[in-house]
Coordinates of C-alpha atoms in Angstrom, one line a residue:
Chain A
M1 CA 120.4 85.7 62.2
R2 CA 117.8 88.2 63.3
P3 CA 114.8 88.9 61.0
N4 CA 115.7 90.9 57.9
D5 CA 112.2 92.3 57.3
R6 CA 112.7 95.1 59.8
K7 CA 115.1 97.8 61.0
Y8 CA 116.8 98.1 64.3
T9 CA 117.8 100.9 66.7
K10 CA 120.9 101.3 68.9
T11 CA 118.6 101.1 71.9
H12 CA 117.5 97.6 70.7
E13 CA 114.0 98.3 69.4
W14 CA 112.9 97.0 66.0
V15 CA 110.4 98.5 63.6
K16 CA 108.6 96.7 60.7
P17 CA 106.1 97.8 58.1
S18 CA 102.5 96.7 58.8
G19 CA 100.2 98.0 56.1
D20 CA 100.2 101.8 56.4
D21 CA 101.5 101.5 59.9
V22 CA 104.7 100.1 61.5
L23 CA 105.0 97.6 64.4
V24 CA 107.5 98.3 67.1
G25 CA 109.0 95.8 69.6
I26 CA 112.3 95.1 71.4
T27 CA 114.9 92.6 70.3
D28 CA 115.9 89.3 71.8
F29 CA 119.1 91.0 72.8
A30 CA 117.3 93.6 74.9
V31 CA 115.2 90.9 76.5
Q32 CA 118.3 88.8 77.3
E33 CA 120.1 91.8 78.8
L34 CA 117.2 92.5 81.0
C35 CA 116.3 89.0 82.3
S36 CA 119.2 86.7 81.3
G37 CA 116.7 84.2 79.9
N38 CA 114.5 84.1 83.0
E39 CA 111.2 85.1 81.4
G40 CA 109.6 85.4 84.9
D41 CA 112.0 88.2 85.6
L42 CA 110.0 90.6 83.3
V43 CA 107.5 92.0 85.7
Y44 CA 105.9 95.2 84.4
C45 CA 105.5 97.1 81.2
D46 CA 103.9 100.6 80.6
L47 CA 102.7 101.3 77.1
P48 CA 101.3 104.6 75.8
E49 CA 97.7 105.4 75.1
P50 CA 96.6 105.2 71.5
G51 CA 96.5 108.6 70.0
R52 CA 99.8 109.7 71.6
S53 CA 102.1 111.6 69.2
L54 CA 105.8 110.5 69.3
E55 CA 109.1 111.9 67.9
A56 CA 111.8 109.5 66.7
G57 CA 113.9 108.6 69.7
E58 CA 111.3 109.6 72.2
T59 CA 110.6 107.4 75.2
F60 CA 107.1 105.9 74.8
G61 CA 107.1 103.5 77.8
E62 CA 109.1 101.5 80.2
I63 CA 109.7 97.8 81.0
E64 CA 110.8 96.4 84.3
S65 CA 112.7 93.3 85.0
V66 CA 113.3 92.3 88.6
K67 CA 116.4 94.5 88.7
A68 CA 116.1 97.3 86.1
V69 CA 113.6 99.6 84.6
A70 CA 114.5 100.4 80.9
D71 CA 113.1 102.9 78.5
L72 CA 111.2 101.9 75.4
N73 CA 112.0 104.4 72.6
A74 CA 110.2 105.2 69.3
P75 CA 112.2 104.3 66.2
V76 CA 110.1 106.7 64.1
A77 CA 107.9 109.7 64.5
G78 CA 104.2 109.2 64.3
T79 CA 101.0 108.5 66.3
V80 CA 100.3 105.4 68.4
S81 CA 97.4 103.6 66.7
E82 CA 97.3 100.5 68.8
I83 CA 99.1 98.8 71.8
N84 CA 99.6 95.1 72.4
V85 CA 97.5 94.7 75.5
N86 CA 98.3 91.0 75.6
V87 CA 102.0 91.7 76.2
E88 CA 101.2 94.0 79.1
E89 CA 99.4 91.1 80.7
H90 CA 101.8 88.3 79.6
L91 CA 105.3 89.7 79.5
E92 CA 106.8 86.2 79.0
V93 CA 105.7 86.6 75.3
L94 CA 108.7 88.9 74.9
S95 CA 111.1 86.1 75.8
R96 CA 109.3 83.5 73.7
D97 CA 108.5 85.5 70.6
P98 CA 109.9 89.1 70.6
W99 CA 109.6 89.3 66.7
N100 CA 105.9 88.5 66.2
A101 CA 103.6 88.0 69.1
G102 CA 105.8 90.3 71.2
W103 CA 105.1 93.5 69.3
L104 CA 104.5 96.4 71.6
V105 CA 103.0 99.3 69.8
K106 CA 101.7 100.1 66.3
I107 CA 102.5 103.5 65.0
T108 CA 101.1 105.5 62.1
P109 CA 104.4 107.0 60.9
R110 CA 104.8 110.5 59.8
S111 CA 107.0 109.1 57.0
R112 CA 106.7 105.6 55.6
S113 CA 110.5 105.5 54.9
L114 CA 112.6 103.4 57.2
D115 CA 115.8 104.7 55.6
A116 CA 116.8 107.1 58.4
P117 CA 120.6 106.6 59.1
E118 CA 119.8 105.8 62.8
L119 CA 117.9 102.7 61.7
M120 CA 120.1 99.6 61.0
D121 CA 119.4 96.5 58.9
A122 CA 119.8 93.1 60.5
A123 CA 123.5 92.8 59.4
A124 CA 124.4 96.2 60.8
Y125 CA 122.5 95.4 64.0
E126 CA 124.5 92.1 64.4
A127 CA 127.7 94.1 64.0
F128 CA 126.6 96.7 66.4
I129 CA 125.8 94.1 69.1
T130 CA 129.1 92.3 68.5
A131 CA 131.0 95.6 68.9
S132 CA 129.2 96.4 72.1
K133 CA 130.5 93.3 73.7
H134 CA 134.1 94.5 73.5
Chain B
M1 CA 150.7 101.8 80.6
G2 CA 147.5 103.9 80.9
G3 CA 146.6 105.7 84.1
R4 CA 143.6 105.3 86.2
E5 CA 140.2 106.2 84.7
A6 CA 138.9 109.5 86.2
W7 CA 135.7 109.1 88.1
R8 CA 133.7 111.7 90.0
L9 CA 132.8 111.4 93.7
L10 CA 129.8 113.3 95.0
V11 CA 128.8 113.3 98.6
T12 CA 125.5 115.0 99.6
W13 CA 124.5 114.6 103.3
D14 CA 120.9 115.1 104.6
G15 CA 119.3 115.8 101.2
E16 CA 115.6 116.5 100.9
P17 CA 114.1 113.3 99.6
G18 CA 112.7 114.7 96.3
W19 CA 116.0 116.5 95.7
N20 CA 117.9 113.3 96.3
M21 CA 115.9 111.5 93.6
A22 CA 116.1 114.5 91.2
L23 CA 119.9 114.7 91.6
D24 CA 120.2 111.0 90.8
E25 CA 118.0 111.6 87.7
A26 CA 120.4 114.4 86.7
L27 CA 123.3 112.0 86.9
L28 CA 121.5 109.6 84.6
E29 CA 120.4 112.2 82.1
R30 CA 123.1 114.9 82.0
A31 CA 125.9 112.7 80.8
D32 CA 129.1 114.0 82.5
P33 CA 131.7 111.9 80.6
R34 CA 133.1 110.6 83.8
P35 CA 131.4 107.8 85.7
T36 CA 130.0 109.2 88.9
L37 CA 129.8 107.6 92.4
R38 CA 127.6 109.4 94.8
F39 CA 126.9 108.8 98.5
Y40 CA 123.9 110.4 100.2
T41 CA 121.6 110.5 103.2
W42 CA 118.1 111.7 103.7
R43 CA 116.5 114.4 105.8
P44 CA 113.8 114.1 106.7
A45 CA 113.5 110.3 106.7
A46 CA 111.4 109.1 103.7
L47 CA 109.8 106.1 102.1
S48 CA 110.8 105.7 98.4
L49 CA 108.4 103.6 96.3
G50 CA 109.5 101.7 93.2
Y51 CA 108.5 103.0 89.8
F52 CA 105.9 100.3 89.1
Q53 CA 104.9 99.8 92.7
R54 CA 101.2 100.3 93.5
F55 CA 100.7 103.1 96.0
A56 CA 97.9 101.2 97.6
E57 CA 100.4 98.5 98.7
L58 CA 102.1 101.0 100.9
E59 CA 99.4 103.3 102.2
R60 CA 99.9 102.0 105.7
A61 CA 103.7 102.3 105.6
A62 CA 103.4 105.7 103.9
G63 CA 101.5 107.0 106.9
A64 CA 104.4 106.1 109.1
A65 CA 107.0 108.0 107.1
P66 CA 107.4 111.7 107.2
V67 CA 107.8 112.0 103.5
V68 CA 107.0 109.7 100.6
V69 CA 108.7 109.8 97.1
R70 CA 108.7 107.5 94.1
R71 CA 111.9 106.4 92.4
S72 CA 112.5 106.2 88.7
S73 CA 113.9 102.7 89.4
G74 CA 111.9 99.6 90.2
G75 CA 111.5 97.2 93.0
G76 CA 109.8 97.7 96.4
A77 CA 109.6 100.4 99.0
I78 CA 112.6 101.5 101.0
H79 CA 112.7 103.4 104.3
H80 CA 115.6 105.9 104.2
D81 CA 116.3 107.1 107.7
E82 CA 119.4 107.8 109.8
G83 CA 120.2 104.1 109.8
E84 CA 121.2 103.9 106.2
L85 CA 123.6 105.1 103.5
T86 CA 122.4 105.4 99.9
F87 CA 124.9 105.1 97.0
S88 CA 124.4 105.7 93.3
L89 CA 126.6 104.9 90.3
A90 CA 126.0 106.5 86.9
A91 CA 127.8 105.7 83.7
P92 CA 127.2 104.8 80.0
A93 CA 125.6 101.4 79.5
S94 CA 128.7 100.5 77.4
H95 CA 131.1 101.2 80.4
P96 CA 132.7 98.0 81.8
L97 CA 130.8 98.6 85.0
F98 CA 127.4 98.1 83.3
R99 CA 128.2 96.4 80.0
G100 CA 126.3 93.2 79.1
E101 CA 123.4 91.6 81.0
V102 CA 121.8 93.4 83.9
R103 CA 122.7 90.4 86.0
R104 CA 126.4 90.9 85.4
S105 CA 126.3 94.5 86.5
Y106 CA 124.7 93.5 89.7
E107 CA 127.4 90.9 90.3
R108 CA 130.1 93.7 89.8
V109 CA 128.4 96.2 92.1
H110 CA 127.4 93.8 94.8
G111 CA 130.9 92.2 94.6
W112 CA 132.4 95.6 95.3
L113 CA 130.1 96.1 98.3
A114 CA 130.8 92.6 99.7
R115 CA 134.6 93.0 99.5
A116 CA 134.3 96.4 101.3
F117 CA 132.0 95.0 103.9
A118 CA 134.5 92.2 104.6
E119 CA 136.8 94.8 106.2
L120 CA 134.0 95.3 108.8
G121 CA 133.9 91.5 109.5
V122 CA 130.8 91.0 107.4
V123 CA 130.6 87.9 105.2
A124 CA 128.3 89.1 102.5
R125 CA 127.4 87.2 99.3
L126 CA 124.8 87.0 96.6
R127 CA 121.7 85.2 97.8
G128 CA 121.6 82.7 94.9
D129 CA 119.2 79.9 95.6
D130 CA 119.3 80.3 99.4
A131 CA 116.3 81.2 101.5
V132 CA 116.8 84.3 103.8
G133 CA 115.1 85.1 107.0
S134 CA 114.3 88.7 105.9
D135 CA 111.7 87.6 103.3
R136 CA 108.1 88.2 104.3
A137 CA 105.1 88.5 102.1
G138 CA 102.7 91.5 101.9
T139 CA 104.8 94.3 103.3
G140 CA 105.7 95.9 99.9
M141 CA 109.1 96.6 101.3
C142 CA 112.1 96.0 99.1
F143 CA 114.1 94.4 101.9
H144 CA 111.4 91.9 102.6
H145 CA 111.6 90.5 99.0
S146 CA 114.9 89.1 97.9
T147 CA 116.1 87.8 94.6
A148 CA 119.1 85.7 93.6
L149 CA 121.2 88.8 92.9
D150 CA 120.6 90.5 96.2
L151 CA 123.4 90.9 98.7
V152 CA 122.8 89.1 102.0
W153 CA 124.6 88.5 105.3
D154 CA 123.7 87.0 108.6
G155 CA 120.9 85.2 106.7
A156 CA 119.1 88.4 105.6
K157 CA 119.1 91.0 102.9
G158 CA 121.1 94.1 103.7
V159 CA 121.3 96.1 100.4
G160 CA 118.3 97.2 98.3
S161 CA 119.6 97.9 94.8
A162 CA 117.8 99.0 91.6
Q163 CA 118.7 100.4 88.2
R164 CA 117.2 102.8 85.7
R165 CA 118.4 102.5 82.1
S166 CA 117.8 105.4 79.8
G167 CA 119.4 107.1 76.8
G168 CA 122.3 104.6 76.7
R169 CA 123.1 105.3 80.3
V170 CA 122.6 103.5 83.6
L171 CA 121.9 104.7 87.1
H172 CA 122.3 102.0 89.8
H173 CA 121.4 103.1 93.3
G174 CA 121.1 101.2 96.5
S175 CA 120.3 101.5 100.2
I176 CA 122.7 100.0 102.6
K177 CA 121.4 99.2 106.1
L178 CA 123.5 100.3 109.0
D179 CA 120.6 99.9 111.4
P180 CA 117.1 99.3 109.9
G181 CA 114.1 101.0 111.5
A182 CA 110.6 99.8 112.5
L183 CA 109.4 99.5 108.9
E184 CA 112.0 97.0 107.9
P185 CA 112.3 94.4 110.7
G186 CA 114.5 91.4 110.2
V187 CA 116.9 92.8 107.6
A188 CA 120.7 92.5 107.8
R189 CA 122.6 95.4 109.4
L190 CA 126.2 96.5 109.3
R191 CA 126.2 97.7 112.9
A192 CA 125.8 94.2 114.0
H193 CA 129.5 93.9 113.2
A194 CA 130.7 97.5 113.4
P195 CA 128.5 99.1 116.2
R196 CA 129.7 102.7 115.8
L197 CA 129.8 102.7 112.0
A198 CA 128.8 106.1 110.7
P199 CA 127.6 106.9 107.1
A200 CA 130.6 109.0 106.4
E201 CA 133.0 106.3 107.5
L202 CA 131.1 103.7 105.3
A203 CA 131.2 106.1 102.4
A204 CA 135.0 106.5 102.8
L205 CA 135.5 102.7 103.0
L206 CA 133.4 102.1 99.8
A207 CA 135.2 104.9 97.9
R208 CA 138.5 103.4 98.7
H209 CA 137.3 100.0 97.6
A210 CA 135.8 101.4 94.4
E211 CA 139.2 102.7 93.4
H212 CA 140.8 99.3 94.1
E213 CA 137.9 97.3 92.5
W214 CA 137.7 99.3 89.3
G215 CA 141.1 100.8 88.9
C216 CA 139.6 104.3 89.0
A217 CA 140.8 107.6 90.5
L218 CA 137.9 109.3 92.4
A219 CA 137.9 113.1 92.3
R220 CA 135.7 114.6 95.0
A221 CA 133.5 117.2 93.4
E222 CA 130.3 119.2 93.9
P223 CA 127.4 118.6 91.5
A224 CA 127.7 120.7 88.4
P225 CA 125.5 123.8 88.2
E226 CA 123.3 122.3 85.6
E227 CA 122.8 119.2 87.7
L228 CA 121.9 121.3 90.7
A229 CA 119.5 123.3 88.5
H230 CA 117.9 120.0 87.3
A231 CA 117.6 118.7 90.8
A232 CA 116.0 122.0 92.0
L233 CA 113.5 121.9 89.1
R234 CA 112.6 118.2 89.4
A235 CA 112.5 117.6 93.2
A236 CA 108.8 118.4 93.5
H237 CA 108.0 115.8 90.7
F238 CA 109.3 112.9 92.8
R239 CA 107.1 113.8 95.7
S240 CA 104.1 115.0 93.7
A241 CA 100.7 113.3 94.3
E242 CA 100.5 112.7 90.5
F243 CA 103.8 110.7 90.4
L244 CA 103.1 109.0 93.7
R245 CA 99.7 107.8 92.5
R246 CA 100.7 106.9 88.9
R247 CA 99.8 103.3 89.9

């Protein structure tokens, strides 16, 4: 079961409270879809500059596996306060620990609520993934 | 029982390089409900760089090509001249063509190509763990760097494929070598088996096989007015100095 301390998007990002901010990353499902368990297949990642303002659903960066470039999308509106430089340099972290060390950006959200209907809890995300396989 | 799924077939010959990339972007972003298969060629010849590729890797090659653009998909540089046909496929990520791991979608697309190429006497397969003679370090060219999912024949890579995934949709485009030019020595070529093969003939073969492979009915169409407007607006972006030198 995926962590229940955060919400999930249909584009496979997660968002979790972190003090006054939120942390954003991508799920193990997204990583698996991109690289099929080959952590060396994740080759590049572009993250935004701190200070950038984002709308919910807006693309804030991209990640490349050896065969696909995929968008990274903001789960909530707000301002980027910090990026995980370590992940940009060591993308294998996303395979090994997408939930903690693999956070991508920290956002100061416009609203602290994560109750938007587009955001799923862990159980709903599990069901969403299961449905997508059929 | 249900009928065949309706797909759209677009064919655009001798497209300006930036326009070619912009029309592919339109197919990804503008969400025609039907999956779209497109075939196209380039005029003038151009070098396309991968989205994350460093421009400095290719400055020498870029000087040898009339036009340089950057793709929205990844991977290495490709030389698009009269010896190649480019294809693109656009559909939702949930479509059976693209559903699941990226690896699986490549197996489907490259399987389609391999079975079509077999009619030309070409025995193409996924590279897997095999070494290929087309690999060479330091050129920055897509066809000189193979991966397990690449389609190879005659001991060399012959299709350069890449995907861009955005907004729940997938664009998969690829360059098929009929006869590679001077920037891509040593790669596989279809004309080694079908010497007079023309891009139009190859496109027709691939379209027929797509219908068989995926049980679809291809309807030849022109790009929609909004797609043409998008392409006209965005063509300059793909050849702009700002985008070319983003890395």
